[in-house]
PDB file of C-alpha atoms in Angstrom:
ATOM      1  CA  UNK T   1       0.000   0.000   0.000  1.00 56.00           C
ATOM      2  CA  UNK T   2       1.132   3.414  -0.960  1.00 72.00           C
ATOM      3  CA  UNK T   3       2.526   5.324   2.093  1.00 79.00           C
ATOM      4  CA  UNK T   4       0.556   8.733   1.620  1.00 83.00           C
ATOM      5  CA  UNK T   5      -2.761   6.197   1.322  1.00 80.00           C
ATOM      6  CA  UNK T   6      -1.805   5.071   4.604  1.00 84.00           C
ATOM      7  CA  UNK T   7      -1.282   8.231   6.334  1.00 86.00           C
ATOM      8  CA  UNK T   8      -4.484   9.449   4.988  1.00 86.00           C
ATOM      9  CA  UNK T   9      -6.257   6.822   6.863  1.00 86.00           C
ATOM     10  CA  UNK T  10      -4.001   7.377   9.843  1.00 86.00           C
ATOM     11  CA  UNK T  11      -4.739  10.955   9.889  1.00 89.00           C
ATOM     12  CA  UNK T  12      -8.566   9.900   9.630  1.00 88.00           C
ATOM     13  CA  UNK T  13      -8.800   7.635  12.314  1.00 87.00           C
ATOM     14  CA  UNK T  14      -6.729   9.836  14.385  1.00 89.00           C
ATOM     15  CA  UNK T  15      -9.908  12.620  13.958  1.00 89.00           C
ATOM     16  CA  UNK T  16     -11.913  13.265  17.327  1.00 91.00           C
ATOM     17  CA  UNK T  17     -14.811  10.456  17.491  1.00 92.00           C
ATOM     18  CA  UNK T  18     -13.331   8.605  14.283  1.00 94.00           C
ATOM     19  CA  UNK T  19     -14.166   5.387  15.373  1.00 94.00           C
ATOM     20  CA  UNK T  20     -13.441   3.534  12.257  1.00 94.00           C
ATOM     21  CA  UNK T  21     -12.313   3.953   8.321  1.00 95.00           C
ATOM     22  CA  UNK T  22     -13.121   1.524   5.279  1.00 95.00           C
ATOM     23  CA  UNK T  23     -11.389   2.018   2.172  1.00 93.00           C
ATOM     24  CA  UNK T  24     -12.957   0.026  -0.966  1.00 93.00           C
ATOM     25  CA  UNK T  25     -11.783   0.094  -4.410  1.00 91.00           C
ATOM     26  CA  UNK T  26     -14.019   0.471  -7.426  1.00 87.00           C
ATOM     27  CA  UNK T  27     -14.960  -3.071  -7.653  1.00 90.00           C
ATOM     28  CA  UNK T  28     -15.459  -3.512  -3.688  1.00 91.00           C
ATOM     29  CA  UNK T  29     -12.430  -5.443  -2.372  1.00 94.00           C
ATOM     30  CA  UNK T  30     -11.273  -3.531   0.477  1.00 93.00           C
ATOM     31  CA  UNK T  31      -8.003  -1.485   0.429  1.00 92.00           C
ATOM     32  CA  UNK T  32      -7.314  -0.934   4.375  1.00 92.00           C
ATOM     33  CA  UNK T  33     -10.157  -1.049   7.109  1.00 92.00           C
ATOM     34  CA  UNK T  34      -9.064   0.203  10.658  1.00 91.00           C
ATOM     35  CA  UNK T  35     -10.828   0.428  13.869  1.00 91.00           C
ATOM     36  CA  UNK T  36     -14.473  -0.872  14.339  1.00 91.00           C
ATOM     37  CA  UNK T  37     -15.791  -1.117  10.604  1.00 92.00           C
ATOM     38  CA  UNK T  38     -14.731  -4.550   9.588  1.00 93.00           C
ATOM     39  CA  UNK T  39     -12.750  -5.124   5.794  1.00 93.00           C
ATOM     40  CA  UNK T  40     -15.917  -6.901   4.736  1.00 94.00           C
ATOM     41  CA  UNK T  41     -18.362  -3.498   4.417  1.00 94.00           C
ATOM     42  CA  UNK T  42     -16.314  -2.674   1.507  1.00 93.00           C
ATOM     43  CA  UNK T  43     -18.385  -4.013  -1.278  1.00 93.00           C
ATOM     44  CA  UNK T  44     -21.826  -2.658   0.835  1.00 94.00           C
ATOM     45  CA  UNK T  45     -20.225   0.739   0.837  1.00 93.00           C
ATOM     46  CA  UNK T  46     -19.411   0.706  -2.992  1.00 91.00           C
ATOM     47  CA  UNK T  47     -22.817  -0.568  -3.408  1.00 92.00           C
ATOM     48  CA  UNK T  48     -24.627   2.546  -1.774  1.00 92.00           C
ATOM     49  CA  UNK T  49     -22.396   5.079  -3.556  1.00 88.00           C
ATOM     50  CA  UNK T  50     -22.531   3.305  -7.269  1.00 86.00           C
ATOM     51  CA  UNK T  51     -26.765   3.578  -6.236  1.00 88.00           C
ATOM     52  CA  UNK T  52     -26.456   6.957  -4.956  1.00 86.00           C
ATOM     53  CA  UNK T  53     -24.688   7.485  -8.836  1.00 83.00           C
ATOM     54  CA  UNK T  54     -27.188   6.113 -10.955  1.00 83.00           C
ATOM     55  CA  UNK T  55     -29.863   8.048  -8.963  1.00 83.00           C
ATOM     56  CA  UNK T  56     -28.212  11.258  -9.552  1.00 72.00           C
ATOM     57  CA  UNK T  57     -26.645  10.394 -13.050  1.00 74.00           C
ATOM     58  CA  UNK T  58     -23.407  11.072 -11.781  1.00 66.00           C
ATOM     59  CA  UNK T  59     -21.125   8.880 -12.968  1.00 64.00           C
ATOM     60  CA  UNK T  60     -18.100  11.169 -13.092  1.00 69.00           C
ATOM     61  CA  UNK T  61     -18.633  13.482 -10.180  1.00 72.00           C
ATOM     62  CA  UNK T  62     -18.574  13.035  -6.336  1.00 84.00           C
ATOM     63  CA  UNK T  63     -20.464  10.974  -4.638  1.00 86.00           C
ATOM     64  CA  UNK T  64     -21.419  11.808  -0.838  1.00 89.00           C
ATOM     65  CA  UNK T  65     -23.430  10.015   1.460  1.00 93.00           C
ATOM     66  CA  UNK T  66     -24.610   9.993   5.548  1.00 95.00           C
ATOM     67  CA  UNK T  67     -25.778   7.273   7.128  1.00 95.00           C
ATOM     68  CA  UNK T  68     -26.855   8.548  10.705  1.00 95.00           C
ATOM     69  CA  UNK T  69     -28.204   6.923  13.731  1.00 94.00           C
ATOM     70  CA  UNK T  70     -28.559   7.902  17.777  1.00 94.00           C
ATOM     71  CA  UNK T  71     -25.088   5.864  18.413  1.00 93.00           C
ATOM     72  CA  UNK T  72     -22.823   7.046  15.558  1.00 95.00           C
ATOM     73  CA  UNK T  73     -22.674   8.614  11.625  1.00 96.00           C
ATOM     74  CA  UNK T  74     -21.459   6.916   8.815  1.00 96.00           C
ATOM     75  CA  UNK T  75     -19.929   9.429   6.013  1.00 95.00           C
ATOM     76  CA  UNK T  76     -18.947   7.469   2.653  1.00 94.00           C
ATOM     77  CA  UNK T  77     -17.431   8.970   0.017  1.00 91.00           C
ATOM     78  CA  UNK T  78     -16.212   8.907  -2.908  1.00 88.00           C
ATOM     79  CA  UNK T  79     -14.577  11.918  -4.362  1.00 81.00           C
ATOM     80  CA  UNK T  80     -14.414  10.631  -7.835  1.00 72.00           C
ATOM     81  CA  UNK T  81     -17.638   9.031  -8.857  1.00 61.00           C
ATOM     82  CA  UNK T  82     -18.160   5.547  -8.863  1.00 59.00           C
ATOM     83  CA  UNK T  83     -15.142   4.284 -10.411  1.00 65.00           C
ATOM     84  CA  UNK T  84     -12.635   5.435  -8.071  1.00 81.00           C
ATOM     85  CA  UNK T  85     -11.901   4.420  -4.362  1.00 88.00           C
ATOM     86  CA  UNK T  86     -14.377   5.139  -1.723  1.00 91.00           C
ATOM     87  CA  UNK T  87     -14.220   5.820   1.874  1.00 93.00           C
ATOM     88  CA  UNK T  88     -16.492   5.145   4.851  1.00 96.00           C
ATOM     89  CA  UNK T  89     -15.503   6.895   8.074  1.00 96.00           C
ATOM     90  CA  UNK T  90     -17.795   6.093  11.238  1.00 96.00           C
ATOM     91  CA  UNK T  91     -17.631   8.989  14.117  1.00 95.00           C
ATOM     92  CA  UNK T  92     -19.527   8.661  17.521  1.00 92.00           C
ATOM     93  CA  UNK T  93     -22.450  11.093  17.614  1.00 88.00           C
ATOM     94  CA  UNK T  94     -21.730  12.692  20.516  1.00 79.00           C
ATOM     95  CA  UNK T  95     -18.576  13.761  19.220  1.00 59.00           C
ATOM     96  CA  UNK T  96     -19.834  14.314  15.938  1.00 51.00           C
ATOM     97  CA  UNK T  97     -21.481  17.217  16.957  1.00 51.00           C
ATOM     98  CA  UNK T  98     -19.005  18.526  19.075  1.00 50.00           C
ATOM     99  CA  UNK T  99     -16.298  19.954  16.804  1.00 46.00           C
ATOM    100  CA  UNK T 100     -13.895  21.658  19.363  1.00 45.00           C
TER     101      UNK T 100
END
């Protein structure tokens, strides 16, 4: 794995409340998964945002998406459209809304 990949991830998971990060390629396989989302979300994740595409007809552009519930957020993206790597970060709620 590519070292500024990794310290992108690093720098991620080191975010207040970042609880977990997913990286998925374009087909689904995961890249690097750390904390509390497990490697095998990846292809879910790519799933939602190649969906989240078609409904917009945004094949090319970025693709963002929240998944939110009392315990913690999921943020996916992918910055590319669908055929590029996406990224799932979870962060705690309460510290989701506490940006300090």
């Amino acid at each position: 794995m590519e070292v500024p990949f990794k310290d992108a991830i690093d720098k991620l998971v080191a975010q207040q409340g970042v609880t977990g990060v997913v990286a998925a390629d374009k087909d689904g396989l995961c890249i690097d998964a750390t904390g509390d989302l497990p490697a095998n979300i990846g292809g879910y994740v790519r799933a939602l945002v190649t969906r989240a595409a078609d409904l917009e007809g945004c094949a090319e552009g970025p693709v963002s998406i929240c998944i939110e519930s009392d315990a913690f957020n999921i943020h996916i993206q992918s910055p590319e459209g669908k055929e590029n790597v996406t990224v799932a970060i979870k962060q705690s709620t309460s510290d989701a809304t506490n940006t300090d």
